[in-house]
Short mmCIF file of C-alpha atoms in Angstrom, two decimals:
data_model
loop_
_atom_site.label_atom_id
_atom_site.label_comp_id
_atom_site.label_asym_id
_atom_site.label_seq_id
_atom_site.Cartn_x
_atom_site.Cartn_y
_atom_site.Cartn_z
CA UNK A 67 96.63 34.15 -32.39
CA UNK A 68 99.43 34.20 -34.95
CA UNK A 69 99.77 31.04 -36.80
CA UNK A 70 102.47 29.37 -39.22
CA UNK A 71 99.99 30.26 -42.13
CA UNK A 72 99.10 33.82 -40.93
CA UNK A 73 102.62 34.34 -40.51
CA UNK A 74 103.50 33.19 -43.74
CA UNK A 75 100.57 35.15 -45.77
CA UNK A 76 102.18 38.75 -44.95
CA UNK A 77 103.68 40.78 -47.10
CA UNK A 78 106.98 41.61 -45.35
CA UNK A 79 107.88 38.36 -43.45
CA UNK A 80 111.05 38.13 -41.77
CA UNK A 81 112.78 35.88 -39.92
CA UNK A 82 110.70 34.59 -37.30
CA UNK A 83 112.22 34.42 -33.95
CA UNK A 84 115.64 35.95 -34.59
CA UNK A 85 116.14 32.84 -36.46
CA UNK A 86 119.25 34.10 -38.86
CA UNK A 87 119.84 32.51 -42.36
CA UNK A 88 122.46 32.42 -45.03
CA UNK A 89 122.71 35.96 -46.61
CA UNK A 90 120.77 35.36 -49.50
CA UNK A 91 118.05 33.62 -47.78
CA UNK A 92 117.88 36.67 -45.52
CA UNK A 93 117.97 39.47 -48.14
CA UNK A 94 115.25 37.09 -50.08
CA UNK A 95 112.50 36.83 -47.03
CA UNK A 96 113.30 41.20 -45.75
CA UNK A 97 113.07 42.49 -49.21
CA UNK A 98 109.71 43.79 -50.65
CA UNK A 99 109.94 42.15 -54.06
CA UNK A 100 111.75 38.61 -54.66
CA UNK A 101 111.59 38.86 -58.18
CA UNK A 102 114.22 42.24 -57.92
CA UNK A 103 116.58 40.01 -55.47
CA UNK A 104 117.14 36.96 -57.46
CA UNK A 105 115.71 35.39 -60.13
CA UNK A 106 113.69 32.41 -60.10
CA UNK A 107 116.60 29.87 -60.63
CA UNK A 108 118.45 31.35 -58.23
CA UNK A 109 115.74 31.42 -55.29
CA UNK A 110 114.64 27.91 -56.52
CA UNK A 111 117.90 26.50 -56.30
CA UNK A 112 118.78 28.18 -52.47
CA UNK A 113 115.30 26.95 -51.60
CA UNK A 114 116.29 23.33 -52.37
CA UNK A 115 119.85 23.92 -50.96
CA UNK A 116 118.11 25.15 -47.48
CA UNK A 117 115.55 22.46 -47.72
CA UNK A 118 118.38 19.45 -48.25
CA UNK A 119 120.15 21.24 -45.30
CA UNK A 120 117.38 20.41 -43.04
CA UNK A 121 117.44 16.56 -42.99
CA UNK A 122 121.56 16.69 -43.53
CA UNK A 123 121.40 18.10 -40.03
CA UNK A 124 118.35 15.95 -38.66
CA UNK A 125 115.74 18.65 -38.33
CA UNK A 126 113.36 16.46 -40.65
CA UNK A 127 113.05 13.06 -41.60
CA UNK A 128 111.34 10.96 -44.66
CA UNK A 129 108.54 11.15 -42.82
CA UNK A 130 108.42 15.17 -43.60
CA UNK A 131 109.03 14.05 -47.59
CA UNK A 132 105.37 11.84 -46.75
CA UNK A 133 103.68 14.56 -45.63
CA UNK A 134 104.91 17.18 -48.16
CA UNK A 135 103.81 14.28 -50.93
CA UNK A 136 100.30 14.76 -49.45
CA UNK A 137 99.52 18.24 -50.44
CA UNK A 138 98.34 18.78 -53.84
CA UNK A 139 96.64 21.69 -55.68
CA UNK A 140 93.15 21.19 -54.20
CA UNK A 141 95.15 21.61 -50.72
CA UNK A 142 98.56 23.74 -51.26
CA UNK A 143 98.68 24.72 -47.34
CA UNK A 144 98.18 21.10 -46.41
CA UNK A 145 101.80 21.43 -44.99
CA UNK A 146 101.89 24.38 -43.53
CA UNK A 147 98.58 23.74 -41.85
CA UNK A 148 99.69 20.22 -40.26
CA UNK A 149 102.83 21.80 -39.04
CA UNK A 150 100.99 24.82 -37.87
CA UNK A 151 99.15 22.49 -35.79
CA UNK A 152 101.71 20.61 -34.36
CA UNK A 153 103.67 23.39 -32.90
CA UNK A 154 100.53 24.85 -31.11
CA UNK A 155 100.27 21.52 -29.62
CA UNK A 156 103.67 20.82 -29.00
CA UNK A 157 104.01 24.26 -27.31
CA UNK A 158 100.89 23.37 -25.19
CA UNK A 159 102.44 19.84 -24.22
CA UNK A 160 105.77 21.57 -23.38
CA UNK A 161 104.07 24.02 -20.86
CA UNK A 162 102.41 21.08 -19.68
CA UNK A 163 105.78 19.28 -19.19
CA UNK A 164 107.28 21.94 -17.18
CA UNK A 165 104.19 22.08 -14.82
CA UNK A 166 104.07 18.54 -14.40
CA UNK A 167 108.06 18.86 -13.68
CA UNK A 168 107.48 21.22 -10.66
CA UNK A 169 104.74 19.13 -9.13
CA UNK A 170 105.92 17.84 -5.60
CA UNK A 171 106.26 14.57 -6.04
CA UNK A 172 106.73 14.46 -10.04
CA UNK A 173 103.96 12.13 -11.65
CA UNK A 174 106.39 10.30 -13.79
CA UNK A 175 104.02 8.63 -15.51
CA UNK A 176 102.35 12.08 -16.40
CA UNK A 177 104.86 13.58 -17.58
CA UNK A 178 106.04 9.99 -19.83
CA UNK A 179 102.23 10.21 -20.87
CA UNK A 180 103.03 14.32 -22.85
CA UNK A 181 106.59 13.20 -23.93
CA UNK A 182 104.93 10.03 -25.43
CA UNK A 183 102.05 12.46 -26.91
CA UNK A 184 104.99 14.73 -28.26
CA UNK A 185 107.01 12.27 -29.37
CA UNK A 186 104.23 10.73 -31.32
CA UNK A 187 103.27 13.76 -33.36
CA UNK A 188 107.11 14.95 -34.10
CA UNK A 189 107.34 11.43 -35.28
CA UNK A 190 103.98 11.78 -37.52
CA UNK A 191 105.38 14.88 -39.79
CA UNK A 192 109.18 13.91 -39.77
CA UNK A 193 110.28 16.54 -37.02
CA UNK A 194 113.36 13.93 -36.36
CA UNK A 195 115.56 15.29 -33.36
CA UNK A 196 112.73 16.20 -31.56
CA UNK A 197 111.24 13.18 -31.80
CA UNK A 198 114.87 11.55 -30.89
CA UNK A 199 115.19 13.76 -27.61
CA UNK A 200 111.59 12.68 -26.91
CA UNK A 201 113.03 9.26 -26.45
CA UNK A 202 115.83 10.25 -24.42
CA UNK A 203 113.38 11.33 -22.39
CA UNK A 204 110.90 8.88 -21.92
CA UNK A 205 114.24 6.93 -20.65
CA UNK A 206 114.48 9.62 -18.06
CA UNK A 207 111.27 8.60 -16.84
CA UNK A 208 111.22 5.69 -16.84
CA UNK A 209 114.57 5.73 -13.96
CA UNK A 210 112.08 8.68 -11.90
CA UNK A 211 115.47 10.91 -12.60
CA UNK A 212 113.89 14.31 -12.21
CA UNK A 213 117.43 15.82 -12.93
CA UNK A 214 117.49 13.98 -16.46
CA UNK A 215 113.99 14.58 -17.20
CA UNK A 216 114.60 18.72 -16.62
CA UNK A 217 118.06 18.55 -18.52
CA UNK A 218 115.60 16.49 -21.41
CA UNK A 219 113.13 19.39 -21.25
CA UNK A 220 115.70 22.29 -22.01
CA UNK A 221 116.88 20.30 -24.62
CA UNK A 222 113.43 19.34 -25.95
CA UNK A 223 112.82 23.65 -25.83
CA UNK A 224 115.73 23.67 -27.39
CA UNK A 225 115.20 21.63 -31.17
CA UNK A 226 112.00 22.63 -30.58
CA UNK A 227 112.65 26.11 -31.18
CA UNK A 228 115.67 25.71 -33.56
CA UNK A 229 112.98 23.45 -35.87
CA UNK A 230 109.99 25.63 -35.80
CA UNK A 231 112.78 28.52 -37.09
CA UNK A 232 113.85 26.13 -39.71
CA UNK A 233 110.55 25.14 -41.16
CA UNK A 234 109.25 28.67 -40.89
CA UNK A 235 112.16 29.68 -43.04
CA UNK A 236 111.66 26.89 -45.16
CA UNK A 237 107.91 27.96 -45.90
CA UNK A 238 109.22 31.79 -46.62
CA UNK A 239 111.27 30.81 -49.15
CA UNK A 240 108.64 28.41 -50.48
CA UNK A 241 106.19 31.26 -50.50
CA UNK A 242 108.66 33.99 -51.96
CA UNK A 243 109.33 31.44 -54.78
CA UNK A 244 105.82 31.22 -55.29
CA UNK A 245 105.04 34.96 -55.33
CA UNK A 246 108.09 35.50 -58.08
CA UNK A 247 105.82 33.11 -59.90
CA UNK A 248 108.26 29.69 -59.30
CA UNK A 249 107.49 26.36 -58.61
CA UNK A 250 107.81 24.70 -55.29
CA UNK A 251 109.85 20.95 -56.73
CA UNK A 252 108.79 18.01 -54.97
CA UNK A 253 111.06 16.08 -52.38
CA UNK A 254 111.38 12.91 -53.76
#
């Protein structure tokens, strides 16, 4: 099974999942050698500029800054790990969701039960709009409006998808800075 970390440890990682990033970021995660790219200002500096982008736009929260504070040098893949780990579960709970969707009658309080699951571990490692469209959800449940709660789902696969892109990008460029022999800076 190919995980965040596994992903992240090859040599020539690009973007995962079609995701498409600014041209810099894009020459820095195809090419063979950072170091020949840019230099290690340069990638440090788009790394932060990329990473700042994510909670301007609402990917991540504080929360993510919490987490990120938590791994240390006895632990550097503590991040990558966690969030590893919550994407194989939150794909799980969203195949769940759809099955539980098709059921004849819908169990409402099923299907509640996952979005409450997912919306409880988005909320644990900062993953802020889908955590948000988990609540929109949960509304949808609560009414028994099937029609909501499928319109909540696509959108739910949708920041899923768009987040897991963003953080696996973020980690690329974390891991290119690393291998030019850079510094990852703390959020603060």
């Amino acid at each position: 099974m190919l995980t965040l970390q596994n992903a992240f440890a090859r040599e020539n990682v690009g973007p995962f999942l079609g995701c498409t990033l600014q041209p810099d970021c894009e020459t820095l995660l195809t090419s063979g050698k950072a170091e020949d790219t840019m230099d290690v200002a340069k990638m440090k500096a788009q790394m932060i500029e990329f990473r700042n982008s994510l909670f301007q736009e609402g990917f991540v929260d504080d929360q993510f800054i919490q987490l990120q504070q938590l791994q240390d040098d006895s632990n550097p893949d503590f991040v990558t790990e966690v969030v590893g780990l919550f994407f194989e579960d939150s794909e799980r709970l969203l195949e769940e969701l759809a099955k539980a969707l098709e059921q004849e009658p819908p169990d409402f309080k099923l299907i509640d039960a996952f979005v409450h699951q997912l919306k409880g571990s988005s909320s644990s490692i900062g993953v802020q709009r889908v955590k948000n469209v988990c609540i929109a959800f949960r509304v949808f449940c609560d009414a028994k409006d099937l029609e909501g709660c499928l319109r909540a789902l696509q959108q739910l696969k949708h920041e899923h998808f768009l987040v897991m892109n963003k953080l696996e990008n973020l980690f690329q460029l974390e891991q290119r800075l690393l291998q030019a022999g850079g510094i990852i800076p703390m959020l603060e």
